[in-house]
mmCIF file of C-alpha atoms in Angstrom:
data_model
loop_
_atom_site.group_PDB
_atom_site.id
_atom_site.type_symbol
_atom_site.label_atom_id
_atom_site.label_comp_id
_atom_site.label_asym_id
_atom_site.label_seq_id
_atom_site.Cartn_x
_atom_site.Cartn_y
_atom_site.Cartn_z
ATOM 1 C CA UNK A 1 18.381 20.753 -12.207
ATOM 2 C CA UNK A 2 16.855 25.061 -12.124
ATOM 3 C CA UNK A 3 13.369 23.150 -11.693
ATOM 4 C CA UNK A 4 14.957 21.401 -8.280
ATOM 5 C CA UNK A 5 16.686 24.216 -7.509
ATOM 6 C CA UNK A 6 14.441 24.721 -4.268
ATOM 7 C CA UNK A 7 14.873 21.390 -2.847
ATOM 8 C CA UNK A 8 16.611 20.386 0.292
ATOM 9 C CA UNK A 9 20.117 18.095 0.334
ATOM 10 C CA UNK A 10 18.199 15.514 1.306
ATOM 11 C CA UNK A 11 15.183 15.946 -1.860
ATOM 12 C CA UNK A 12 18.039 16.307 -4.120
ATOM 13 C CA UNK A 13 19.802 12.518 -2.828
ATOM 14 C CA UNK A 14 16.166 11.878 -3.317
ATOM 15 C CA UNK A 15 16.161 12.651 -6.872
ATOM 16 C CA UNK A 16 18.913 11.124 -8.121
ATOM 17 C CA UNK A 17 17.513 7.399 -6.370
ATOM 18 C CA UNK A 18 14.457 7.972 -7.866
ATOM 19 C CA UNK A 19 16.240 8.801 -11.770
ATOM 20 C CA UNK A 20 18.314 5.952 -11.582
ATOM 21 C CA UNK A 21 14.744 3.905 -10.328
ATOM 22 C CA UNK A 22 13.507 5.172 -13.007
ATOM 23 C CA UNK A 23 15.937 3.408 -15.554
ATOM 24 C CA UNK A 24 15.352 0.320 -13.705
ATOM 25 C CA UNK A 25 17.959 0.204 -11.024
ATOM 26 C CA UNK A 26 16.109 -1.416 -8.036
ATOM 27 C CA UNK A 27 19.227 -1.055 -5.540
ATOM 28 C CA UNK A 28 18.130 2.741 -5.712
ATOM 29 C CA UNK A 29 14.421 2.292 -5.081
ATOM 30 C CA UNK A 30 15.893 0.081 -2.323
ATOM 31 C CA UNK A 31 17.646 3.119 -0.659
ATOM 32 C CA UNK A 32 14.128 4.887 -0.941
ATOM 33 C CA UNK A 33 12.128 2.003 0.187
ATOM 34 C CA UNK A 34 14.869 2.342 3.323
ATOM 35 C CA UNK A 35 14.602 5.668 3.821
ATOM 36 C CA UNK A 36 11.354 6.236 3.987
ATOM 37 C CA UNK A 37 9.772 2.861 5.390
ATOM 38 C CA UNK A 38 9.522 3.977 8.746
ATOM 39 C CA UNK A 39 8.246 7.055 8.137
ATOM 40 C CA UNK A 40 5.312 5.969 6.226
ATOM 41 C CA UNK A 41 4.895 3.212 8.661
ATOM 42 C CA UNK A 42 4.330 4.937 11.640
ATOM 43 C CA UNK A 43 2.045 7.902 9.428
ATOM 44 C CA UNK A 44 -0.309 5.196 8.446
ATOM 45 C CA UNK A 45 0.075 3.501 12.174
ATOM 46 C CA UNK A 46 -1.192 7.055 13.509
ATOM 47 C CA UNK A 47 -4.167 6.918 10.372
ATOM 48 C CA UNK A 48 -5.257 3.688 10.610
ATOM 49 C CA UNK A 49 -4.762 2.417 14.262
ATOM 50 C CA UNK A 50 -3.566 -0.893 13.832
ATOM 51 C CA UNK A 51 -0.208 -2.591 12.863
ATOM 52 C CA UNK A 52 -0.752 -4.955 11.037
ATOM 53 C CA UNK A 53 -2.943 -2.968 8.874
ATOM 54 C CA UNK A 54 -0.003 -0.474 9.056
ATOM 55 C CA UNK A 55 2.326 -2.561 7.708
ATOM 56 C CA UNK A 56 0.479 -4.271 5.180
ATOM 57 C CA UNK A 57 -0.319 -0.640 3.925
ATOM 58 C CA UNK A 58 3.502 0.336 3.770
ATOM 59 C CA UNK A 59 3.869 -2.709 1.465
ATOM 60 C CA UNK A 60 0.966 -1.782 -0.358
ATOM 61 C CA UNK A 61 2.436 2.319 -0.646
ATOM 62 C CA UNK A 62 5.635 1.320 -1.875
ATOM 63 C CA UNK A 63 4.296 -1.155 -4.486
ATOM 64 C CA UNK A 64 2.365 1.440 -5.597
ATOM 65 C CA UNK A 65 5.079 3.642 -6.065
ATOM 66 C CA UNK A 66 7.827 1.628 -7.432
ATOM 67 C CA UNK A 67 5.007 0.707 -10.175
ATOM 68 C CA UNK A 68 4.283 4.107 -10.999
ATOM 69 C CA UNK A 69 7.818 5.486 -10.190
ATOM 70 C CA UNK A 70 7.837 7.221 -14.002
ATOM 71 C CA UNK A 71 4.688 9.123 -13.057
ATOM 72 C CA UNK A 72 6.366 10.908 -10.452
ATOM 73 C CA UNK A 73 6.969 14.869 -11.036
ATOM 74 C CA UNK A 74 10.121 15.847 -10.156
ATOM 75 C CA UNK A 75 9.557 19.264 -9.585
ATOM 76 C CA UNK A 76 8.258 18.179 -6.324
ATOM 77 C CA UNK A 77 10.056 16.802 -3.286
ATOM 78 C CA UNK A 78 9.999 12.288 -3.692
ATOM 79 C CA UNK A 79 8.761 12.553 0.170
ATOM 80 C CA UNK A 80 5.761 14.714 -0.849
ATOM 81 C CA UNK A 81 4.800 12.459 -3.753
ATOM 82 C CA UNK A 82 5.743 8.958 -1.454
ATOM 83 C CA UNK A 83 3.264 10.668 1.628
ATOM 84 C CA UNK A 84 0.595 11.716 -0.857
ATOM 85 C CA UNK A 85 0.110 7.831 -2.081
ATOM 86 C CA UNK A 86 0.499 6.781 1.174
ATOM 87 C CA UNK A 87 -2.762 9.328 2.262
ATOM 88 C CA UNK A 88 -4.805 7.913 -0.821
ATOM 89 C CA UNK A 89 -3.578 4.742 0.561
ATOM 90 C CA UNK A 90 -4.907 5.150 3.307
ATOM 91 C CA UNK A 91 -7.989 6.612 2.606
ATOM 92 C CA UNK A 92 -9.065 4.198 0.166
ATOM 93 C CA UNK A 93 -8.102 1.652 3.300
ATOM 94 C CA UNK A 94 -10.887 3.295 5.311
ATOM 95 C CA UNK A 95 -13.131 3.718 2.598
ATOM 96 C CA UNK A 96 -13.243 -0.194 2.297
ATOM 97 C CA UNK A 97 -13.732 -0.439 5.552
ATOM 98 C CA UNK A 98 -16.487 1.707 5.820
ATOM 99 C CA UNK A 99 -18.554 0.419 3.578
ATOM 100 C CA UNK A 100 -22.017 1.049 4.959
ATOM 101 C CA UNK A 101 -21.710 4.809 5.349
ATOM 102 C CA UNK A 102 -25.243 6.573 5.644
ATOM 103 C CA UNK A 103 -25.233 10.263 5.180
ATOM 104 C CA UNK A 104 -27.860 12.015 6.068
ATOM 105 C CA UNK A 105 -28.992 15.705 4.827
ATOM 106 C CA UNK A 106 -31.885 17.990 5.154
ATOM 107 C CA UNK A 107 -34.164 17.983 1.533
ATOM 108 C CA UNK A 108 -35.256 21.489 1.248
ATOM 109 C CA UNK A 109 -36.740 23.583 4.206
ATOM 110 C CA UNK A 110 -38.520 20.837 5.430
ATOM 111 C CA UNK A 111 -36.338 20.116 8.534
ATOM 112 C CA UNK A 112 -36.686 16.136 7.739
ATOM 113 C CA UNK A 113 -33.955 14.178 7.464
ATOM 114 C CA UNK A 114 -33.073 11.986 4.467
ATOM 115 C CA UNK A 115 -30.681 9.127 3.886
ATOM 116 C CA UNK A 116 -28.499 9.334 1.315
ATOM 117 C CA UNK A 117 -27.137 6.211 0.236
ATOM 118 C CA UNK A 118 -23.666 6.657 -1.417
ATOM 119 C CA UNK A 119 -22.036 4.223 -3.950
ATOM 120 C CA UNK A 120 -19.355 2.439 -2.409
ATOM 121 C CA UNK A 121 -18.606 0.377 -5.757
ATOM 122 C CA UNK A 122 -15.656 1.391 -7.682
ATOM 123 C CA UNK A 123 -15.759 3.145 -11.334
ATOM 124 C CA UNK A 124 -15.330 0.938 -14.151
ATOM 125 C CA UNK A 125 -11.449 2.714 -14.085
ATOM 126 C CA UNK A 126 -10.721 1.782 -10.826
ATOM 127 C CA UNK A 127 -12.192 -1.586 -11.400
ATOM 128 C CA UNK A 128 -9.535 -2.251 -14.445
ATOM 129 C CA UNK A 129 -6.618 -0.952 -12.178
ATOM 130 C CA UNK A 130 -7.913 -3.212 -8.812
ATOM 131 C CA UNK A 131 -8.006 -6.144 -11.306
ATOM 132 C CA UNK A 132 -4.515 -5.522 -13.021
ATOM 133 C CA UNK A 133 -2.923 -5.169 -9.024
ATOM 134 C CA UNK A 134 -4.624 -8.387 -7.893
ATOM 135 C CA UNK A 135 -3.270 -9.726 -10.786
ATOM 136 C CA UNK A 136 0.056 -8.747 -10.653
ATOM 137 C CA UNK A 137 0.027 -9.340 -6.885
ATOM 138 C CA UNK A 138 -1.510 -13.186 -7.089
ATOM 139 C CA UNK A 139 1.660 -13.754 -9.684
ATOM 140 C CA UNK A 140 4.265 -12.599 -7.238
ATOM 141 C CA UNK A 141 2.647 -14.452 -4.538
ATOM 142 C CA UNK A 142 2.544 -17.761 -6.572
ATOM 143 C CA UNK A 143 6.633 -17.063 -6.831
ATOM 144 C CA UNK A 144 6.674 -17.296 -3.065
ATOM 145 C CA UNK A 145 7.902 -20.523 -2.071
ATOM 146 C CA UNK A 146 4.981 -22.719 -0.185
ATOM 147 C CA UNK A 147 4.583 -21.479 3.054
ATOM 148 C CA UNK A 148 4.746 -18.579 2.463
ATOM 149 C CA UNK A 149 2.255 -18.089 -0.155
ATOM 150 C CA UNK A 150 -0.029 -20.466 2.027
ATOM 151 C CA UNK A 151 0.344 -17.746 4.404
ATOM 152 C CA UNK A 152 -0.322 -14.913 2.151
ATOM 153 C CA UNK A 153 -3.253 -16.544 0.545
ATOM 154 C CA UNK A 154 -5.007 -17.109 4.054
ATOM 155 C CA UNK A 155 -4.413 -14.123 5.632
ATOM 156 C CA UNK A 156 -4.835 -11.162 2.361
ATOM 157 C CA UNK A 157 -6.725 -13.215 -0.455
ATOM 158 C CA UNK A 158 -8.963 -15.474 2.144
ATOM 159 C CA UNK A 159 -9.095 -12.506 4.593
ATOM 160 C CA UNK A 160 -8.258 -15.218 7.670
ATOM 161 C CA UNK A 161 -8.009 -13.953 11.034
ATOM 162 C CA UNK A 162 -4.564 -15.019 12.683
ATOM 163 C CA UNK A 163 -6.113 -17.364 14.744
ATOM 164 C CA UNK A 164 -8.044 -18.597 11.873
ATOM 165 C CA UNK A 165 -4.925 -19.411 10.097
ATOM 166 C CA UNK A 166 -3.177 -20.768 13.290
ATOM 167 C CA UNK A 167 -5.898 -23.236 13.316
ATOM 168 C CA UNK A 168 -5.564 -24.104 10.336
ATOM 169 C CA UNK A 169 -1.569 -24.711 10.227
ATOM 170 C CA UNK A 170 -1.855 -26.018 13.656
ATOM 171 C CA UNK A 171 0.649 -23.655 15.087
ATOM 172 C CA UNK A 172 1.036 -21.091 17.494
ATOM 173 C CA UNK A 173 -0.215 -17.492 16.811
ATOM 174 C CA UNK A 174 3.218 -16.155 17.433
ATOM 175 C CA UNK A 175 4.794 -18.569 14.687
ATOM 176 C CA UNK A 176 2.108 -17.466 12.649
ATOM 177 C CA UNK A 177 2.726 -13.758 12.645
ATOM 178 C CA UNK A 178 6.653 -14.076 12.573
ATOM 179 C CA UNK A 179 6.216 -16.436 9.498
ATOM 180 C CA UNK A 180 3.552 -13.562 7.972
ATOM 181 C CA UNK A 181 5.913 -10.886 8.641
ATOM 182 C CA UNK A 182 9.030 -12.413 6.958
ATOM 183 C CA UNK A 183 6.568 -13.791 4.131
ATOM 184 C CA UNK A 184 5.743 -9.759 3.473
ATOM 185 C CA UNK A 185 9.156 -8.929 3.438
ATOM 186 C CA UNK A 186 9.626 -11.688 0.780
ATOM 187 C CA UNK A 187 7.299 -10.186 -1.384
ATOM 188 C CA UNK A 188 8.045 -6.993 -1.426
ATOM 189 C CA UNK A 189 11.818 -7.824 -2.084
ATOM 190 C CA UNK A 190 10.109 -10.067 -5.120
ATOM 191 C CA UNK A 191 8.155 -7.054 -6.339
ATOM 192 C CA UNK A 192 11.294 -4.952 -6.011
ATOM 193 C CA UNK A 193 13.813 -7.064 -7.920
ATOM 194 C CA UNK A 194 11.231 -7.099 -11.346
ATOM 195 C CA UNK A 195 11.933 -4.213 -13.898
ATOM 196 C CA UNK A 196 8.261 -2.454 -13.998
#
Protein backbone atom coordinates (compact mmCIF):
# COMPACT_ATOMS: atom_id res chain seq x y z
CA UNK A 1 0.00 0.00 0.00
CA UNK A 2 3.43 2.94 -0.72
CA UNK A 3 1.09 3.92 -3.82
CA UNK A 4 -1.89 4.78 -1.06
CA UNK A 5 0.37 5.95 1.18
CA UNK A 6 -1.13 9.61 0.81
CA UNK A 7 -4.63 8.77 1.41
CA UNK A 8 -6.81 9.74 4.27
CA UNK A 9 -8.30 6.98 7.05
CA UNK A 10 -11.26 7.29 5.49
CA UNK A 11 -9.73 6.61 1.43
CA UNK A 12 -7.89 3.81 2.91
CA UNK A 13 -11.53 2.02 4.55
CA UNK A 14 -12.34 3.05 1.06
CA UNK A 15 -9.90 0.85 -0.51
CA UNK A 16 -10.20 -2.11 1.11
CA UNK A 17 -14.45 -2.05 0.22
CA UNK A 18 -13.64 -1.43 -3.08
CA UNK A 19 -10.73 -4.69 -3.24
CA UNK A 20 -12.97 -6.95 -1.72
CA UNK A 21 -15.84 -5.40 -4.52
CA UNK A 22 -13.59 -6.13 -6.69
CA UNK A 23 -13.49 -10.01 -6.00
CA UNK A 24 -17.13 -9.94 -6.05
CA UNK A 25 -18.21 -9.26 -2.53
CA UNK A 26 -21.35 -7.04 -2.96
CA UNK A 27 -21.85 -6.50 0.98
CA UNK A 28 -18.68 -4.20 0.45
CA UNK A 29 -19.89 -2.24 -2.55
CA UNK A 30 -22.96 -2.03 -0.27
CA UNK A 31 -20.95 -0.11 2.45
CA UNK A 32 -19.79 2.21 -0.52
CA UNK A 33 -23.10 2.52 -2.12
CA UNK A 34 -23.99 3.69 1.79
CA UNK A 35 -21.44 5.85 2.23
CA UNK A 36 -21.49 7.77 -0.46
CA UNK A 37 -25.30 7.84 -1.62
CA UNK A 38 -26.05 10.96 -0.12
CA UNK A 39 -23.30 12.66 -1.11
CA UNK A 40 -23.68 12.09 -4.72
CA UNK A 41 -27.31 12.67 -4.30
CA UNK A 42 -27.41 15.97 -3.17
CA UNK A 43 -24.09 16.92 -5.81
CA UNK A 44 -26.24 15.94 -8.68
CA UNK A 45 -29.50 17.63 -6.82
CA UNK A 46 -27.30 20.97 -6.83
CA UNK A 47 -26.27 20.01 -10.92
CA UNK A 48 -29.30 19.07 -12.19
CA UNK A 49 -32.14 20.86 -10.21
CA UNK A 50 -34.59 18.33 -9.81
CA UNK A 51 -35.08 15.20 -7.55
CA UNK A 52 -36.27 12.94 -9.20
CA UNK A 53 -33.79 13.39 -11.86
CA UNK A 54 -31.34 13.40 -8.88
CA UNK A 55 -32.13 10.28 -7.75
CA UNK A 56 -32.58 8.44 -10.78
CA UNK A 57 -28.96 9.73 -11.59
CA UNK A 58 -27.52 8.32 -8.19
CA UNK A 59 -28.91 4.94 -9.36
CA UNK A 60 -27.62 5.44 -12.62
CA UNK A 61 -23.76 6.60 -10.93
CA UNK A 62 -23.55 3.71 -8.85
CA UNK A 63 -24.55 1.19 -11.57
CA UNK A 64 -22.04 2.59 -13.44
CA UNK A 65 -19.55 2.09 -10.99
CA UNK A 66 -20.20 -1.20 -9.50
CA UNK A 67 -20.01 -2.34 -13.37
CA UNK A 68 -16.80 -0.90 -13.94
CA UNK A 69 -15.53 -1.27 -10.29
CA UNK A 70 -12.14 -3.18 -11.84
CA UNK A 71 -11.42 -0.06 -13.89
CA UNK A 72 -10.97 1.94 -10.97
CA UNK A 73 -7.21 3.23 -10.19
CA UNK A 74 -6.37 2.89 -6.90
CA UNK A 75 -3.82 5.28 -6.67
CA UNK A 76 -6.56 7.72 -6.42
CA UNK A 77 -9.00 8.40 -3.60
CA UNK A 78 -12.66 5.86 -4.44
CA UNK A 79 -14.54 9.38 -3.68
CA UNK A 80 -12.60 11.13 -6.49
CA UNK A 81 -13.21 8.33 -8.99
CA UNK A 82 -17.22 7.80 -7.55
CA UNK A 83 -17.65 12.06 -8.04
CA UNK A 84 -15.88 12.03 -11.40
CA UNK A 85 -18.66 9.41 -12.91
CA UNK A 86 -21.13 11.07 -11.18
CA UNK A 87 -19.95 14.67 -13.18
CA UNK A 88 -19.90 12.67 -16.60
CA UNK A 89 -23.13 11.51 -15.30
CA UNK A 90 -24.34 14.33 -15.12
CA UNK A 91 -23.17 15.99 -17.94
CA UNK A 92 -24.17 13.51 -20.35
CA UNK A 93 -27.78 14.06 -18.37
CA UNK A 94 -27.77 17.65 -19.64
CA UNK A 95 -26.36 16.94 -22.82
CA UNK A 96 -29.57 14.80 -23.57
CA UNK A 97 -31.47 17.28 -22.51
CA UNK A 98 -30.16 19.84 -24.50
CA UNK A 99 -30.43 18.53 -27.53
CA UNK A 100 -31.06 21.46 -29.82
CA UNK A 101 -28.00 23.49 -28.87
CA UNK A 102 -27.14 26.24 -31.59
CA UNK A 103 -23.75 27.76 -31.31
CA UNK A 104 -23.06 30.51 -32.95
CA UNK A 105 -19.45 31.99 -34.04
CA UNK A 106 -18.06 34.73 -36.11
CA UNK A 107 -16.57 33.15 -39.80
CA UNK A 108 -13.59 35.22 -40.42
CA UNK A 109 -13.48 39.11 -40.05
CA UNK A 110 -16.69 39.46 -41.39
CA UNK A 111 -18.56 40.33 -38.13
CA UNK A 112 -21.61 37.92 -39.33
CA UNK A 113 -22.76 35.46 -37.33
CA UNK A 114 -23.01 31.76 -38.26
CA UNK A 115 -24.83 28.79 -36.82
CA UNK A 116 -23.06 26.00 -36.10
CA UNK A 117 -25.00 23.01 -35.83
CA UNK A 118 -23.31 20.41 -33.51
CA UNK A 119 -23.90 16.58 -33.60
CA UNK A 120 -25.82 15.56 -30.77
CA UNK A 121 -25.80 11.74 -31.96
CA UNK A 122 -23.56 9.47 -30.15
CA UNK A 123 -20.25 7.74 -31.73
CA UNK A 124 -20.66 4.38 -32.97
CA UNK A 125 -18.64 3.51 -29.31
CA UNK A 126 -20.96 5.07 -27.27
CA UNK A 127 -23.76 3.65 -29.27
CA UNK A 128 -22.43 -0.14 -28.47
CA UNK A 129 -22.05 0.80 -24.68
CA UNK A 130 -25.85 2.72 -24.53
CA UNK A 131 -27.12 -0.53 -26.17
CA UNK A 132 -25.24 -3.10 -23.85
CA UNK A 133 -26.72 -0.75 -20.53
CA UNK A 134 -30.27 -0.75 -21.91
CA UNK A 135 -29.78 -4.16 -22.27
CA UNK A 136 -28.54 -5.13 -19.17
CA UNK A 137 -30.94 -2.67 -17.51
CA UNK A 138 -34.34 -4.03 -19.45
CA UNK A 139 -33.08 -7.69 -17.98
CA UNK A 140 -32.96 -6.54 -14.40
CA UNK A 141 -36.12 -4.75 -14.79
CA UNK A 142 -37.94 -7.85 -16.27
CA UNK A 143 -36.64 -9.60 -12.73
CA UNK A 144 -38.72 -6.99 -10.96
CA UNK A 145 -41.80 -8.46 -9.85
CA UNK A 146 -45.03 -6.83 -11.81
CA UNK A 147 -45.65 -3.66 -10.47
CA UNK A 148 -42.85 -2.71 -10.22
CA UNK A 149 -41.47 -3.21 -13.56
CA UNK A 150 -44.91 -1.75 -14.84
CA UNK A 151 -43.73 1.17 -13.04
CA UNK A 152 -40.27 1.27 -14.31
CA UNK A 153 -41.27 0.65 -17.84
CA UNK A 154 -43.75 3.74 -17.80
CA UNK A 155 -41.91 6.11 -16.14
CA UNK A 156 -37.80 5.41 -17.65
CA UNK A 157 -38.41 3.22 -20.90
CA UNK A 158 -41.95 5.02 -21.93
CA UNK A 159 -40.66 8.35 -20.50
CA UNK A 160 -44.40 8.84 -18.69
CA UNK A 161 -44.97 11.81 -16.72
CA UNK A 162 -46.22 10.86 -13.08
CA UNK A 163 -49.47 11.91 -13.78
CA UNK A 164 -49.36 10.10 -16.98
CA UNK A 165 -48.73 6.94 -15.19
CA UNK A 166 -51.25 7.77 -12.35
CA UNK A 167 -53.75 7.82 -15.04
CA UNK A 168 -52.95 5.06 -16.26
CA UNK A 169 -52.86 2.81 -12.90
CA UNK A 170 -55.73 4.78 -11.72
CA UNK A 171 -54.08 5.84 -8.55
CA UNK A 172 -53.04 8.69 -6.74
CA UNK A 173 -49.79 10.59 -7.68
CA UNK A 174 -48.48 10.11 -4.21
CA UNK A 175 -48.95 6.16 -4.44
CA UNK A 176 -47.37 6.49 -7.60
CA UNK A 177 -44.11 8.06 -6.57
CA UNK A 178 -43.80 6.01 -3.22
CA UNK A 179 -44.34 2.80 -5.35
CA UNK A 180 -41.49 4.37 -8.02
CA UNK A 181 -39.21 5.10 -5.29
CA UNK A 182 -39.23 1.65 -3.56
CA UNK A 183 -39.34 0.05 -7.21
CA UNK A 184 -35.68 1.99 -7.71
CA UNK A 185 -34.48 0.78 -4.64
CA UNK A 186 -35.44 -2.76 -5.84
CA UNK A 187 -33.40 -2.49 -8.69
CA UNK A 188 -30.55 -1.26 -7.63
CA UNK A 189 -30.40 -3.92 -4.76
CA UNK A 190 -31.04 -6.46 -7.97
CA UNK A 191 -28.12 -4.92 -9.85
CA UNK A 192 -26.05 -5.09 -6.68
CA UNK A 193 -26.55 -8.72 -5.65
CA UNK A 194 -25.23 -10.02 -9.52
CA UNK A 195 -21.39 -10.76 -9.72
CA UNK A 196 -20.35 -8.23 -12.74
Amino acid sequence: MNENSNLSDNAKKDLLNVQAAMKGNQKAFEKLFLRYKDAIFYFLLRTINNRTDAEDLTLECFGKAFRNINQYSTKYAFSTWLFRIATNTSIDFIRKKNKSIIKFETKDDNDIDMPKFESQNPSPEQQIINKQDAIFMRRKVSQLKDRYRILIELRYFKEYSYEEIAKEMNLPIGTIKAQLFRARKLLFDNISDEDL
